[in-house]
Short mmCIF file of C-alpha atoms and ligand atoms in Angstrom, two decimals:
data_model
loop_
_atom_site.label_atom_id
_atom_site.label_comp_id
_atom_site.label_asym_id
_atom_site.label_seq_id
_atom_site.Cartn_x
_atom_site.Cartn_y
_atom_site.Cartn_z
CA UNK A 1 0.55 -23.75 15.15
CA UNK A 2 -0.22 -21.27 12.55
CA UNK A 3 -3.97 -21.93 11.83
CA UNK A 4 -5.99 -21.22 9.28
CA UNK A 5 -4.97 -19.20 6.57
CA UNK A 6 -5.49 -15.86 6.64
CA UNK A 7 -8.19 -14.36 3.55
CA UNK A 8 -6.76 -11.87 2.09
CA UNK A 9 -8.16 -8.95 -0.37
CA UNK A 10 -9.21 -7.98 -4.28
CA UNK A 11 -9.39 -5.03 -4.87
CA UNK A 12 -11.27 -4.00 -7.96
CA UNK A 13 -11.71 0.01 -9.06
CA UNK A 14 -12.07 2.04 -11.71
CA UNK A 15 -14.41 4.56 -13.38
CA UNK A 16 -18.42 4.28 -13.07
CA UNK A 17 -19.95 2.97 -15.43
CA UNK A 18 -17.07 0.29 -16.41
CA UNK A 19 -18.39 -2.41 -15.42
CA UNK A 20 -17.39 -2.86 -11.55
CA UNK A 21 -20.29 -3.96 -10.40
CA UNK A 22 -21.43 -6.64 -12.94
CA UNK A 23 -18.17 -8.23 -13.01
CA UNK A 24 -18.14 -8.23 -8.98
CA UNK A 25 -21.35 -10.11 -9.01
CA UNK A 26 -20.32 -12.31 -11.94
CA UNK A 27 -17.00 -13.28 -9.40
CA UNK A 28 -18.58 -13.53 -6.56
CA UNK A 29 -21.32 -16.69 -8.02
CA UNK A 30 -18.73 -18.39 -9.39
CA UNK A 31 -15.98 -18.05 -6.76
CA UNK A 32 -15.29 -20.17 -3.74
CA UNK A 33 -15.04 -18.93 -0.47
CA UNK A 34 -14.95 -15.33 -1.74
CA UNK A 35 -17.31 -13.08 -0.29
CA UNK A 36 -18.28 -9.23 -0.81
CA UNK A 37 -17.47 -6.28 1.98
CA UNK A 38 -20.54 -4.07 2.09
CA UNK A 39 -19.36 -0.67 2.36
CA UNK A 40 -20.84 2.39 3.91
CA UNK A 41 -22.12 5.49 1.78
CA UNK A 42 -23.81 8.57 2.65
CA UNK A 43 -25.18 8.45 -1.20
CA UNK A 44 -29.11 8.44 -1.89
CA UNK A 45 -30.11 4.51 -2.42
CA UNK A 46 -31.00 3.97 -5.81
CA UNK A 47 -34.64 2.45 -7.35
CA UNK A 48 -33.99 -1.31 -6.35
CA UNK A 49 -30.97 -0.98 -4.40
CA UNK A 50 -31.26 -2.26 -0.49
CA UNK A 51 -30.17 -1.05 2.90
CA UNK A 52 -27.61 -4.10 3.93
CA UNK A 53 -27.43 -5.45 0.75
CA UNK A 54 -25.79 -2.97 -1.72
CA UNK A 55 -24.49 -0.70 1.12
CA UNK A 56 -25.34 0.19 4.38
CA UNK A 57 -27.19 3.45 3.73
CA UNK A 58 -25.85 6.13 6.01
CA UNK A 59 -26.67 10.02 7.21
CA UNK A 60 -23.29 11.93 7.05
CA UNK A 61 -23.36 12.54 10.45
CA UNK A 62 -23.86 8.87 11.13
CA UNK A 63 -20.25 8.50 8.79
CA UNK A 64 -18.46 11.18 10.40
CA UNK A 65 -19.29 9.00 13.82
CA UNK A 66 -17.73 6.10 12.38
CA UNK A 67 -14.47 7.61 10.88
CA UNK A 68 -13.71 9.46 14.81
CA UNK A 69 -13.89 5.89 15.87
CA UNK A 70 -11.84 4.39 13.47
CA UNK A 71 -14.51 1.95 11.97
CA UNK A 72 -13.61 2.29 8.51
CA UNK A 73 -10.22 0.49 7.06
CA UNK A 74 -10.61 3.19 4.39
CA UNK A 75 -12.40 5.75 3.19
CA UNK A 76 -12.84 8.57 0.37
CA UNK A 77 -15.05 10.95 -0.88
CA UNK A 78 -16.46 10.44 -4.56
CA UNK A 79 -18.48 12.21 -7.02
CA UNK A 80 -19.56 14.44 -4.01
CA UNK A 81 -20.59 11.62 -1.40
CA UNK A 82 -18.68 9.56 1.46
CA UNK A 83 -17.86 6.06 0.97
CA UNK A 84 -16.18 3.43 3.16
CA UNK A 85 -15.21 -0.03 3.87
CA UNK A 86 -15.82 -1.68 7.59
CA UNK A 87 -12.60 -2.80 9.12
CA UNK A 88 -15.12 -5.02 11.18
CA UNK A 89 -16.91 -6.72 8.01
CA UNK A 90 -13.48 -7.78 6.28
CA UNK A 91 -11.57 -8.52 9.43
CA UNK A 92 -14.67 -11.15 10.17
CA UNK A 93 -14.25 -12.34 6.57
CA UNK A 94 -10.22 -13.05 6.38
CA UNK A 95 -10.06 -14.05 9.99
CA UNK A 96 -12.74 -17.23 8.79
CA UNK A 97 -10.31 -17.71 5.78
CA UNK A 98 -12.31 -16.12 2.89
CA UNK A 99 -11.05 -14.01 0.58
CA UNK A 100 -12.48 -10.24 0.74
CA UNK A 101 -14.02 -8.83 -2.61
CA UNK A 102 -13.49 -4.78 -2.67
CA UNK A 103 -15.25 -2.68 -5.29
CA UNK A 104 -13.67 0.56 -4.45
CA UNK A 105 -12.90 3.57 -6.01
CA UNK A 106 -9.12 4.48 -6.64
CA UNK A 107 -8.62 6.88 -3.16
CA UNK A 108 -9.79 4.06 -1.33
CA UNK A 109 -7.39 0.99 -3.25
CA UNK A 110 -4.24 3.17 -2.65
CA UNK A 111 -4.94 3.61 0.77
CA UNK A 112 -5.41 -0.61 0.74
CA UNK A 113 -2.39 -0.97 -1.13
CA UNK A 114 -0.59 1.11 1.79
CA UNK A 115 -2.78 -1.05 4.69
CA UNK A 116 -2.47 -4.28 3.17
CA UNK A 117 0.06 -4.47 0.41
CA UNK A 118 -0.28 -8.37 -0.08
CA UNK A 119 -3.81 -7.32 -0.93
CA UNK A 120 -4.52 -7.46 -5.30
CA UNK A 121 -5.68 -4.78 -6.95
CA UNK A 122 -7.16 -4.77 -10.04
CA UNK A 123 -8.55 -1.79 -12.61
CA UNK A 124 -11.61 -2.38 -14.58
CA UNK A 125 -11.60 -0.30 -17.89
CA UNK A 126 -13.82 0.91 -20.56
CA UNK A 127 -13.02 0.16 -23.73
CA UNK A 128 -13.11 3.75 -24.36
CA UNK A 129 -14.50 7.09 -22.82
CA UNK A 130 -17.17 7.07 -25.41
CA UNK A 131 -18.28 3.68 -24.43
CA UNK A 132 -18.18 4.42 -20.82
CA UNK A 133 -20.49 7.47 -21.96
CA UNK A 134 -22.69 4.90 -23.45
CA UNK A 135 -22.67 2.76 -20.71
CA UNK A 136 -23.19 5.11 -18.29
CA UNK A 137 -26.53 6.75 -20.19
CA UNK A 138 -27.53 3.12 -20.84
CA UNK A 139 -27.91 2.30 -17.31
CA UNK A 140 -30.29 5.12 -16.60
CA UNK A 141 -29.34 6.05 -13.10
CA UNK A 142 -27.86 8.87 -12.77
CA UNK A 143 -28.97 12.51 -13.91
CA UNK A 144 -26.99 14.31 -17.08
CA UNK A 145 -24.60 16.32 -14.50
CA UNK A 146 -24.41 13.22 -12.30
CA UNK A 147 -23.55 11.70 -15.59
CA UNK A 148 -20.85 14.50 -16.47
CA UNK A 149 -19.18 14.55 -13.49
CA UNK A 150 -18.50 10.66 -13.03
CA UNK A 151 -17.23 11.09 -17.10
CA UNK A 152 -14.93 14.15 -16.16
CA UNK A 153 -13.13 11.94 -13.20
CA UNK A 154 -13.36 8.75 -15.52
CA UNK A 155 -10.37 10.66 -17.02
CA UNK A 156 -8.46 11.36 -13.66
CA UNK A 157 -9.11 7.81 -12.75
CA UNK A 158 -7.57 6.07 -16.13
CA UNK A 159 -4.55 7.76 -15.82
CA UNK A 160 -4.00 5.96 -12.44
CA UNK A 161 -4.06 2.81 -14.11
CA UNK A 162 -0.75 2.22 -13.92
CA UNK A 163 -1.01 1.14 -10.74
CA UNK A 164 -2.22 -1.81 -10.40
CA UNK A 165 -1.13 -5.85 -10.25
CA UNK A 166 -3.70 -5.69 -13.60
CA UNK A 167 -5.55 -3.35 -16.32
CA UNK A 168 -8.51 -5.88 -17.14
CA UNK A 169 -10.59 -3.99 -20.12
CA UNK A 170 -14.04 -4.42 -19.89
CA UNK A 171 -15.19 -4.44 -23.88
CA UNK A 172 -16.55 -8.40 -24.16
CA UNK A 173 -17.82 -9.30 -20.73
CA UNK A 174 -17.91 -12.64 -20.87
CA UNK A 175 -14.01 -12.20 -21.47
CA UNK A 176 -13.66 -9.82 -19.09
CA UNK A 177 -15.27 -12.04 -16.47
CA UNK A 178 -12.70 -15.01 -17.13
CA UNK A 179 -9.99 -12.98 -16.52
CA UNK A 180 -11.12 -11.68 -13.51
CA UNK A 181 -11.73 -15.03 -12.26
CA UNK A 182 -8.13 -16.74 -13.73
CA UNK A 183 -6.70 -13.73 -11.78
CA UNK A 184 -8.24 -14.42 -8.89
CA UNK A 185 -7.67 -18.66 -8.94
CA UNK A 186 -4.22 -18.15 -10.18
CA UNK A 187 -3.04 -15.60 -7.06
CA UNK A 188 -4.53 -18.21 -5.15
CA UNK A 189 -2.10 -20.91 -6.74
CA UNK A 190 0.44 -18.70 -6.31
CA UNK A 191 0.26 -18.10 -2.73
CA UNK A 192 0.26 -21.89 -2.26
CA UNK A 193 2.82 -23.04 -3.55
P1 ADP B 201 -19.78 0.24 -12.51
O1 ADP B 201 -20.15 -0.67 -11.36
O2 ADP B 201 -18.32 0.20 -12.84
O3 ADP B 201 -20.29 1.64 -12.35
P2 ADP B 201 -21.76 -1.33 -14.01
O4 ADP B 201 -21.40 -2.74 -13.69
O5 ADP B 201 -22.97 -0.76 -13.36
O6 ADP B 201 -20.51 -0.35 -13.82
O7 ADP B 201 -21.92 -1.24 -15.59
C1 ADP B 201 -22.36 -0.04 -16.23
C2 ADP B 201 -23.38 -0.38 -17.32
O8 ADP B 201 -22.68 -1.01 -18.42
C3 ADP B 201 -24.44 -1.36 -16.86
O9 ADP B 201 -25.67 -1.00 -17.43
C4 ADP B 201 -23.93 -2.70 -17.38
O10 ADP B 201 -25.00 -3.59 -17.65
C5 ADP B 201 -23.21 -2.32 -18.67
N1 ADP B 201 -22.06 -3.18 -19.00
C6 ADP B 201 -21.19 -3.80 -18.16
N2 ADP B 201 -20.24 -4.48 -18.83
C7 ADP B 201 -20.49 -4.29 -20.14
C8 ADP B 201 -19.86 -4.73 -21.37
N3 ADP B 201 -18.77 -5.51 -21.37
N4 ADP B 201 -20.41 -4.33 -22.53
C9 ADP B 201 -21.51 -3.53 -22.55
N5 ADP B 201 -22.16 -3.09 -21.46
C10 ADP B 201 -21.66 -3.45 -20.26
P1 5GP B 202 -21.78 4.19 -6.84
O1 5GP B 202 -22.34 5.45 -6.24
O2 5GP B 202 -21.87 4.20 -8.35
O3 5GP B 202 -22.32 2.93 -6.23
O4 5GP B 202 -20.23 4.18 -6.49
C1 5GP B 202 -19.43 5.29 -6.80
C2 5GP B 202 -17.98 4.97 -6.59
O5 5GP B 202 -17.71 4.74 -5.20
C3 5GP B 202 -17.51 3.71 -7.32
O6 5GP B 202 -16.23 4.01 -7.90
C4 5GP B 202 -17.36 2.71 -6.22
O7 5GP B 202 -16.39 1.72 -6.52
C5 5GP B 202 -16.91 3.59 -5.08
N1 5GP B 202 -17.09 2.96 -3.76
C6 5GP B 202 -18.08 2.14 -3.34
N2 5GP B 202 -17.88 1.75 -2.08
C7 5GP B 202 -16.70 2.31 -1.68
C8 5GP B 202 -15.94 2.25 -0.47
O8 5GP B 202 -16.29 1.60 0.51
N3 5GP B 202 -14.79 2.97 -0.44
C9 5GP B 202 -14.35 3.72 -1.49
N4 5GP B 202 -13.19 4.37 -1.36
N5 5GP B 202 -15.04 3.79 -2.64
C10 5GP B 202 -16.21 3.09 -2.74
#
């Protein structure tokens, strides 16, 4: 008796500002049975954002605590601040059969790719660095150097591109969008049959 079938993870990363997080929500309303990991991040919450909800807001000694123990499946530093996913939150998740939504910066989806190479990993781009610079200002939340920095490894991060099971560029969302979701349906198919 095999049970139920196993969830298993998408991973989507790329640079800030290219659209990550609108597309991940867009997914995750029109998905079945696809649900989102909150991760862990010793980052300031921004206006609006909520403890639980967004991440689980975290002191860095509070972090450091949870990577001794092994709580965290993976984990990076970026743009200056600790991130990580709970093993606990996406074990939960796939154990119940759901497929696990990552939104994960590209340390943290090679070190899934090593974990869990089944697992689908996808890079959102910009259009173009200009646009991402657009974007980026647009959205208002992060200071100029904040803003600098996240554009200077925007550049590191496309050229790792290469590695993924698909580029998806983020220029017309609503296209954008339907390719994230016939990626997701179609792996689905895929592992059925
Ligand atoms: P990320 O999560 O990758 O940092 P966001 O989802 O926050 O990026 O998107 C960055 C900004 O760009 C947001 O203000 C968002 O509304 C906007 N945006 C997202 N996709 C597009 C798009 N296809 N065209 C124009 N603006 C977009
Ligand atoms: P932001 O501060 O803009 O929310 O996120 C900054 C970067 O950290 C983004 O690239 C985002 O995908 C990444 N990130 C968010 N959560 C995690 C995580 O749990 N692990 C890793 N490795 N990166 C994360």
């Amino acid at each position: 008796m095999s049970g139920m079938r196993k969830g298993r993870l998408f991973v989507i990363a790329g640079p800030s500002g290219a659209g990550k997080g609108t597309l991940r929500t867009m997914a995750l309303s029109g998905i079945e049975d696809l649900v989102y990991s909150v991760s862990c991040t010793t980052r300031q919450p921004r206006e609006g954002e909520r403890d639980g909800v967004d991440y689980h807001f975290v002191t860095e000694r509070d972090f450091e605590d949870k990577v001794a123990g092994g709580l965290f499946l993976e984990h990076a530093v970026v743009h200056g601040c600790c991130y990580g996913t709970l093993l606990e939150s996406v074990e939960r998740e796939t154990d119940a059969g759901k497929d696990v939504l990552l939104e994960i910066d590209v340390q943290g989806a090679r070190q899934i790719r090593e974990i869990l190479p089944e697992s689908v990993l996808i890079f959102i781009a910009p259009p173009s660095l200009d646009a991402l610079e657009k974007r980026l200002r647009r959205r208002k939340t992060e200071s100029e150097d904040k803003i600098a920095l996240r554009l200077e490894n925007a550049k590191k991060e496309m050229a790792l591109s290469s590695e993924y099971d698909r580029i998806i560029v983020n220029d017309n969302l609503e296209q954008a969008c339907e390719e994230l979701r016939d990626l997701i349906l179609s792996s689905r198919k895929v592992e059925k049959a």
